[in-house]
């Protein structure tokens, strides 16, 4: 007997099935991915011709170096005499040596070898050029065992380098190798000058020039392996002995690691070479890692995060020998390049190398497992080489490590996406653009005075003033912002790395620092920074009070607890986070330094109109309280109507307006009837009935009967004011009626009835129409939009607005931008909202925007780069928090939740729809934007009425906007420029008189004082008297002349220069030509006067008459009509 | 000066506040209705905006007093963004329901209209006058009232959308009676 599977068994079965399905999908995807990787690798491989050339140069260089004579036992004074700023200066690091009793010598290098990616043959072709690292190792005889102390080894090395340079200059000239030689800080390490050699182009055919290869050569002087006791140079040791009052000198990790790593170039090359030999795909995986890091702005340089190709390769090697908690191998030698790359990324994403650390051994031959040690970390990112006693990640800071981990987590999600192909954002897309990466960018100028804080102990710990300041900024801001910021990244505005050989060092770097922040949307706008309870944690209380100074206070909260806290307030669009930053830096870095801080985020927030509500200007930008009030009013109305006694009971009332889904351009304000969005669409469904008439107009009449009854009951039983209006939303259906209700809270709702027979009617019309089928289909689409699609869309967008707190203000700013360019009226609101969702639901390669600035710039960037002719936009609009590898622990409940997300099949089906449409319409004349989702797999529900010129105009505008920002940055002037419409293209412009409707639309007029404006508190008797009549004028113009002229205007008259709207007109080119007379042109015509042939029977558009009729129609609304030319 | 084009006569007009000539084209409207063998209607094409019965009446009063109008049939497409009319009632049901859709209005192209006179003599009077104005190329004033537009006009549009409860009630009752009858008749 077989029993049906028990519940537990059933659960297990489904989890297993899922696992198998995933792995199959993964394998399939990994094969596709592998093909793409192979293509990419092929493309970026270095050209053999270039490699040959460069190898010739390297050989020549090697020969020249061997020609350099030895010299011994020079004193410092002799050096100073010989190396002057006239030719070559010795690049001694600070502090300059003086009064030393040891001597300086040059002996030929004990080894010359190629290291780095060129040496390992994992080089990648890059547009900005590549460099070959050539190491010359100083012979051991030149050193004493204690030279690692107090810069001695570094001074000797600096001399060695200068001596080399001094000889190379004449040698290269003499031997036909024309080059420019400069000093460069190796990896931005100021203790480590090296040479950078670039080719000079000459006309001499005997000269060996290599500028076409785009290669430069870095000549690096290394210290001999094992010259010092490694354990003396461990990160926790002090190696710079100075005079100090404090008993113990601080450790000098940067100094120690710089020296230690400079002994190990060849050593690590051998280590990596061994891994390469043992693992077939190691090379390609290294290349992928390098590309991945490059695209995100990471490299081994101190100022670029301190994690580059070398660190990636070493990590991969370590993971091939272990890496797990028990030393278990994370990567296997037989892995493909995709698997190696993914495994390494996964490790970076999931292991915390700060609270824990990875230890490995670089000793070849011994099979020592790499091990991850959780919770024993050093609070700095650490991958520790047990053999060399070096932390490979010594160049990283906490924040560069956090950012790397963040990017790895993002990439892992993309790699785990089985539905969409993510190759592009993972490897092909350069995401190193600060404005698009961070939610807020600050620029801070550090005053010269601060250098006083950079004392001798700080000098030996941080080495440079810049490092010291950046660390200080990080520590203060991290403490001040707490959970509000997920990433706090500090960097120099620019770092000069290369300097001429007649200089000893680069004298001063910039005073400007950039701080990039990524926010946690659930915390960043909170007005209270909470601290410890007063009762316990006395230490913490003191710490809190010391940090916040005068701003710390003790308050009792609603839940009864008494806590230390800081209460912030919003002043003038300045977000709380900015106030916190300013205060904490003033308090802990330097008095009044906040006046040196500049950021553009407030300028973006300011672009949002301030609602005429109490505390309207003091709300955080993500506040939804105005929307909540509207929702409450709607819910009250719904309850009231449901209680009425009607022939059929009310099944549901669906919200269908932008205000009810948090996306209306203006925030809803009570009694603000001049707001074009004042009336909120609602779809009402009664319970099922078989009695609806089987003909469209009769059906509408019955609906009217129900609305009349509802109206009657409302007036009898409630205090709601209501009336019925005619509606012309659906073309040719002039029998639609709407019930409009005004609520005592000050809001308006327009209710239309949907029955289960409506859709059948419209579909029947489509099948019955023969010649006019296409038109009938358009009508059906319109019905679908207004009655069905909008309800689904409202539900989806409402949910997403809760999930992404910054979506609401972002989409509102986007609508304002579109409106400023007279474009908003040409798009359905739903289309605009879907486009604005893109950066939130599909942010890769960036993260979800958590500021209005970031959200808005990302929308522009998307529109500028979206090739809608060839590419569809398919959005997965279901958000849940299950992700990553928790698939293994699924239960069926979660699986069901997951099944709401886009599956491969659905994605494919939607993509097929797009392919079909594009095949029939290759140039995009009928369909431009295809935006598909589970709500709308057809992709054209909201973009059906768009025209090609409008879609093209949007793309062009977005491109010019992003171009302005990319070339001259984001600042208030540029931002204002982005909102200025271009008017030269139009044939005529109608200037509309200003009607000053701001206040009655619920918007605080610009340049006015809040306390002088009175809020509306009641409905006018004649509501229409407060409407913006311009909108009715435009509607009439479109009806009468829409087939001849494309009209554009602002939908919100009062958002620009004192309520002064314009209507622009562009004659449709096809209407301007002469035609043979026909009755059905529908264009105002005049006969063509032809002196030669009287019976031409030709007519042409009567532009002047049309313009005069337009003027006549507008009457007293118009102040002026300006005609082009 | 073109006074005739493809069988239509051309009449130049002056619209209020306009400095240019506008034009309308007209001809006798041929009707194939049984029982009314002779037409008493004029077909107009290229009408200016807001051509209503009132405007047309005034026009004929001005140019040919005695040419009394019976009716003016406007096109459904004149004030519509659509370029072809669909009868959704017919498309959604085979029943013979008395329709509010006027067949002529449905078929008329945009900016066209038909003026019907009370009798043949009125028609003849109007037609002759129009023809003589046309051949003489006399520019006629089009009797639109300049200040009937602008804010009052649009405010009026909003007001007219509000439906009177009683009127609507009656229209609903009538429509349902008609529908029920049509349903019964079809069985």
CSV table of C-alpha atoms in Angstrom, one decimal, chain A residues 693-698 701-702 704-705 708 711 723-728 730-737 740 761-762 764-766 768-770 772 775-776 779 1022 1024-1029 1031-1034 1036 1038-1043 1076-1090 1094-1099 1102 1104-1105 1108-1117, chain B residues 1-8 10 15-25 27 43-50 76-95 97 99-101 109-112 137 144-166 168-173 175-176 179 183:
chain,number,residue,atom,x,y,z
A,693,UNK,CA,-27.6,44.4,-20.0
A,694,UNK,CA,-25.8,42.8,-22.9
A,695,UNK,CA,-25.1,46.0,-24.8
A,696,UNK,CA,-22.6,48.7,-23.9
A,697,UNK,CA,-24.7,51.8,-23.7
A,698,UNK,CA,-27.5,50.2,-21.8
A,701,UNK,CA,-27.1,53.5,-18.2
A,702,UNK,CA,-27.7,50.8,-15.6
A,704,UNK,CA,-25.7,55.4,-14.0
A,705,UNK,CA,-28.9,54.2,-12.2
A,708,UNK,CA,-27.9,57.9,-8.9
A,711,UNK,CA,-25.9,59.6,-4.7
A,723,UNK,CA,-22.7,65.0,-7.8
A,724,UNK,CA,-22.6,63.1,-11.0
A,725,UNK,CA,-20.7,64.2,-14.1
A,726,UNK,CA,-20.3,63.0,-17.6
A,727,UNK,CA,-17.1,61.3,-18.5
A,728,UNK,CA,-15.3,61.1,-21.9
A,730,UNK,CA,-13.4,56.1,-23.4
A,731,UNK,CA,-13.7,57.4,-27.0
A,732,UNK,CA,-17.2,57.0,-28.5
A,733,UNK,CA,-18.6,55.9,-25.1
A,734,UNK,CA,-20.5,59.1,-24.2
A,735,UNK,CA,-22.7,57.4,-21.7
A,736,UNK,CA,-20.2,56.9,-18.9
A,737,UNK,CA,-21.0,58.7,-15.7
A,740,UNK,CA,-17.9,62.7,-7.6
A,761,UNK,CA,-18.4,44.3,-24.3
A,762,UNK,CA,-15.2,45.8,-25.5
A,764,UNK,CA,-17.0,41.9,-28.6
A,765,UNK,CA,-16.6,45.3,-30.3
A,766,UNK,CA,-13.1,44.3,-31.4
A,768,UNK,CA,-17.3,42.7,-34.6
A,769,UNK,CA,-15.3,45.5,-36.0
A,770,UNK,CA,-14.0,44.6,-39.4
A,772,UNK,CA,-11.9,49.4,-37.9
A,775,UNK,CA,-9.3,51.4,-33.7
A,776,UNK,CA,-11.6,49.0,-31.7
A,779,UNK,CA,-10.5,51.5,-27.4
A,1022,UNK,CA,-18.4,76.6,-7.6
A,1024,UNK,CA,-14.8,74.7,-11.2
A,1025,UNK,CA,-14.0,78.3,-10.7
A,1026,UNK,CA,-10.8,77.2,-9.0
A,1027,UNK,CA,-9.7,74.9,-11.8
A,1028,UNK,CA,-6.8,75.6,-13.9
A,1029,UNK,CA,-8.7,76.5,-17.1
A,1031,UNK,CA,-6.0,72.4,-19.0
A,1032,UNK,CA,-9.5,72.7,-20.5
A,1033,UNK,CA,-8.1,75.0,-23.2
A,1034,UNK,CA,-5.4,72.5,-24.1
A,1036,UNK,CA,-10.0,71.6,-26.5
A,1038,UNK,CA,-6.1,68.8,-28.9
A,1039,UNK,CA,-9.6,67.9,-30.0
A,1040,UNK,CA,-9.9,70.6,-32.6
A,1041,UNK,CA,-6.4,70.7,-33.9
A,1042,UNK,CA,-4.6,67.7,-32.5
A,1043,UNK,CA,-4.3,66.1,-35.9
A,1076,UNK,CA,-5.4,67.4,-53.9
A,1077,UNK,CA,-8.7,68.6,-52.4
A,1078,UNK,CA,-10.7,66.0,-50.4
A,1079,UNK,CA,-13.5,66.5,-48.0
A,1080,UNK,CA,-12.1,64.4,-45.2
A,1081,UNK,CA,-8.7,66.0,-44.4
A,1082,UNK,CA,-9.9,67.4,-41.1
A,1083,UNK,CA,-7.4,70.3,-41.5
A,1084,UNK,CA,-8.3,73.9,-42.0
A,1085,UNK,CA,-7.4,74.5,-45.6
A,1086,UNK,CA,-7.2,77.2,-48.2
A,1087,UNK,CA,-7.1,76.8,-52.0
A,1088,UNK,CA,-3.8,77.0,-53.6
A,1089,UNK,CA,-3.7,80.1,-55.8
A,1090,UNK,CA,-2.0,79.3,-59.0
A,1094,UNK,CA,-6.7,78.1,-62.3
A,1095,UNK,CA,-8.1,74.6,-61.8
A,1096,UNK,CA,-5.3,73.2,-59.7
A,1097,UNK,CA,-7.7,71.5,-57.3
A,1098,UNK,CA,-5.0,71.8,-54.8
A,1099,UNK,CA,-5.3,73.0,-51.2
A,1102,UNK,CA,-4.3,77.6,-43.7
A,1104,UNK,CA,-2.7,81.7,-40.2
A,1105,UNK,CA,-6.4,81.0,-39.9
A,1108,UNK,CA,-6.3,83.0,-35.4
A,1109,UNK,CA,-8.9,80.4,-34.4
A,1110,UNK,CA,-6.6,79.2,-31.6
A,1111,UNK,CA,-6.2,82.8,-30.4
A,1112,UNK,CA,-9.9,83.3,-30.6
A,1113,UNK,CA,-10.6,80.1,-28.6
A,1114,UNK,CA,-8.2,81.1,-25.9
A,1115,UNK,CA,-9.7,84.5,-25.5
A,1116,UNK,CA,-8.8,86.2,-22.2
A,1117,UNK,CA,-6.6,83.3,-21.1
B,1,UNK,CA,-8.9,83.6,-57.0
B,2,UNK,CA,-10.2,80.1,-56.7
B,3,UNK,CA,-14.0,80.1,-56.4
B,4,UNK,CA,-14.6,76.4,-57.2
B,5,UNK,CA,-12.7,73.3,-56.5
B,6,UNK,CA,-13.7,69.8,-57.3
B,7,UNK,CA,-17.4,70.5,-57.4
B,8,UNK,CA,-17.4,72.6,-54.2
B,10,UNK,CA,-15.3,78.3,-52.2
B,15,UNK,CA,-13.3,85.3,-38.4
B,16,UNK,CA,-13.5,87.8,-35.6
B,17,UNK,CA,-10.1,89.3,-34.7
B,18,UNK,CA,-8.5,87.6,-37.7
B,19,UNK,CA,-6.5,89.5,-40.3
B,20,UNK,CA,-6.5,86.7,-42.8
B,21,UNK,CA,-9.1,84.9,-44.9
B,22,UNK,CA,-10.5,81.6,-43.9
B,23,UNK,CA,-12.5,79.5,-46.2
B,24,UNK,CA,-15.5,77.2,-46.3
B,25,UNK,CA,-16.4,74.9,-49.1
B,27,UNK,CA,-22.3,72.2,-52.3
B,43,UNK,CA,-23.1,70.3,-47.3
B,44,UNK,CA,-20.3,72.4,-45.7
B,45,UNK,CA,-16.7,71.5,-45.4
B,46,UNK,CA,-13.7,73.2,-43.6
B,47,UNK,CA,-15.9,74.9,-41.0
B,48,UNK,CA,-14.3,77.1,-38.4
B,49,UNK,CA,-14.3,76.2,-34.7
B,50,UNK,CA,-17.4,76.2,-32.7
B,76,UNK,CA,-19.0,63.8,-34.2
B,77,UNK,CA,-15.3,64.1,-35.2
B,78,UNK,CA,-15.0,67.9,-35.2
B,79,UNK,CA,-14.4,68.1,-31.5
B,80,UNK,CA,-12.9,64.7,-31.1
B,81,UNK,CA,-9.3,63.6,-31.2
B,82,UNK,CA,-10.4,60.5,-33.1
B,83,UNK,CA,-10.4,60.4,-36.9
B,84,UNK,CA,-13.2,57.8,-37.4
B,85,UNK,CA,-16.4,57.2,-35.5
B,86,UNK,CA,-17.2,53.8,-34.0
B,87,UNK,CA,-20.8,53.0,-33.0
B,88,UNK,CA,-20.1,51.0,-29.9
B,89,UNK,CA,-23.7,50.1,-29.5
B,90,UNK,CA,-23.9,48.4,-32.8
B,91,UNK,CA,-20.6,46.7,-32.2
B,92,UNK,CA,-21.6,45.3,-28.9
B,93,UNK,CA,-25.2,44.1,-29.7
B,94,UNK,CA,-27.3,42.9,-32.6
B,95,UNK,CA,-30.5,44.2,-31.0
B,97,UNK,CA,-32.1,49.5,-30.0
B,99,UNK,CA,-29.9,54.7,-30.9
B,100,UNK,CA,-28.8,58.1,-29.8
B,101,UNK,CA,-26.2,57.9,-32.5
B,109,UNK,CA,-15.8,64.1,-41.7
B,110,UNK,CA,-14.2,66.4,-39.2
B,111,UNK,CA,-15.1,70.1,-39.5
B,112,UNK,CA,-17.9,69.3,-41.9
B,137,UNK,CA,-15.4,86.4,-54.0
B,144,UNK,CA,-18.7,84.0,-34.0
B,145,UNK,CA,-18.8,86.0,-30.9
B,146,UNK,CA,-15.2,86.8,-29.9
B,147,UNK,CA,-16.0,87.1,-26.2
B,148,UNK,CA,-17.9,83.9,-26.1
B,149,UNK,CA,-14.6,82.1,-25.7
B,150,UNK,CA,-11.8,82.2,-23.2
B,151,UNK,CA,-12.3,81.6,-19.5
B,152,UNK,CA,-16.1,81.7,-19.6
B,153,UNK,CA,-16.3,79.2,-22.4
B,154,UNK,CA,-14.1,76.7,-20.5
B,155,UNK,CA,-15.7,77.3,-17.2
B,156,UNK,CA,-19.0,76.6,-19.0
B,157,UNK,CA,-17.6,73.3,-20.3
B,158,UNK,CA,-16.9,72.1,-16.7
B,159,UNK,CA,-20.3,73.2,-15.6
B,160,UNK,CA,-22.0,71.4,-18.4
B,161,UNK,CA,-20.4,68.2,-17.4
B,162,UNK,CA,-22.3,68.2,-14.2
B,163,UNK,CA,-25.5,66.2,-14.8
B,164,UNK,CA,-28.9,67.1,-13.6
B,165,UNK,CA,-30.2,64.3,-11.5
B,166,UNK,CA,-33.7,64.3,-12.8
B,168,UNK,CA,-30.3,61.7,-16.0
B,169,UNK,CA,-32.9,59.6,-14.2
B,170,UNK,CA,-35.3,60.1,-17.0
B,171,UNK,CA,-32.7,59.3,-19.6
B,172,UNK,CA,-31.8,56.1,-17.8
B,173,UNK,CA,-35.4,55.0,-17.4
B,175,UNK,CA,-32.9,53.8,-22.2
B,176,UNK,CA,-33.8,50.7,-20.1
B,179,UNK,CA,-33.5,48.1,-24.2
B,183,UNK,CA,-34.7,42.4,-26.2
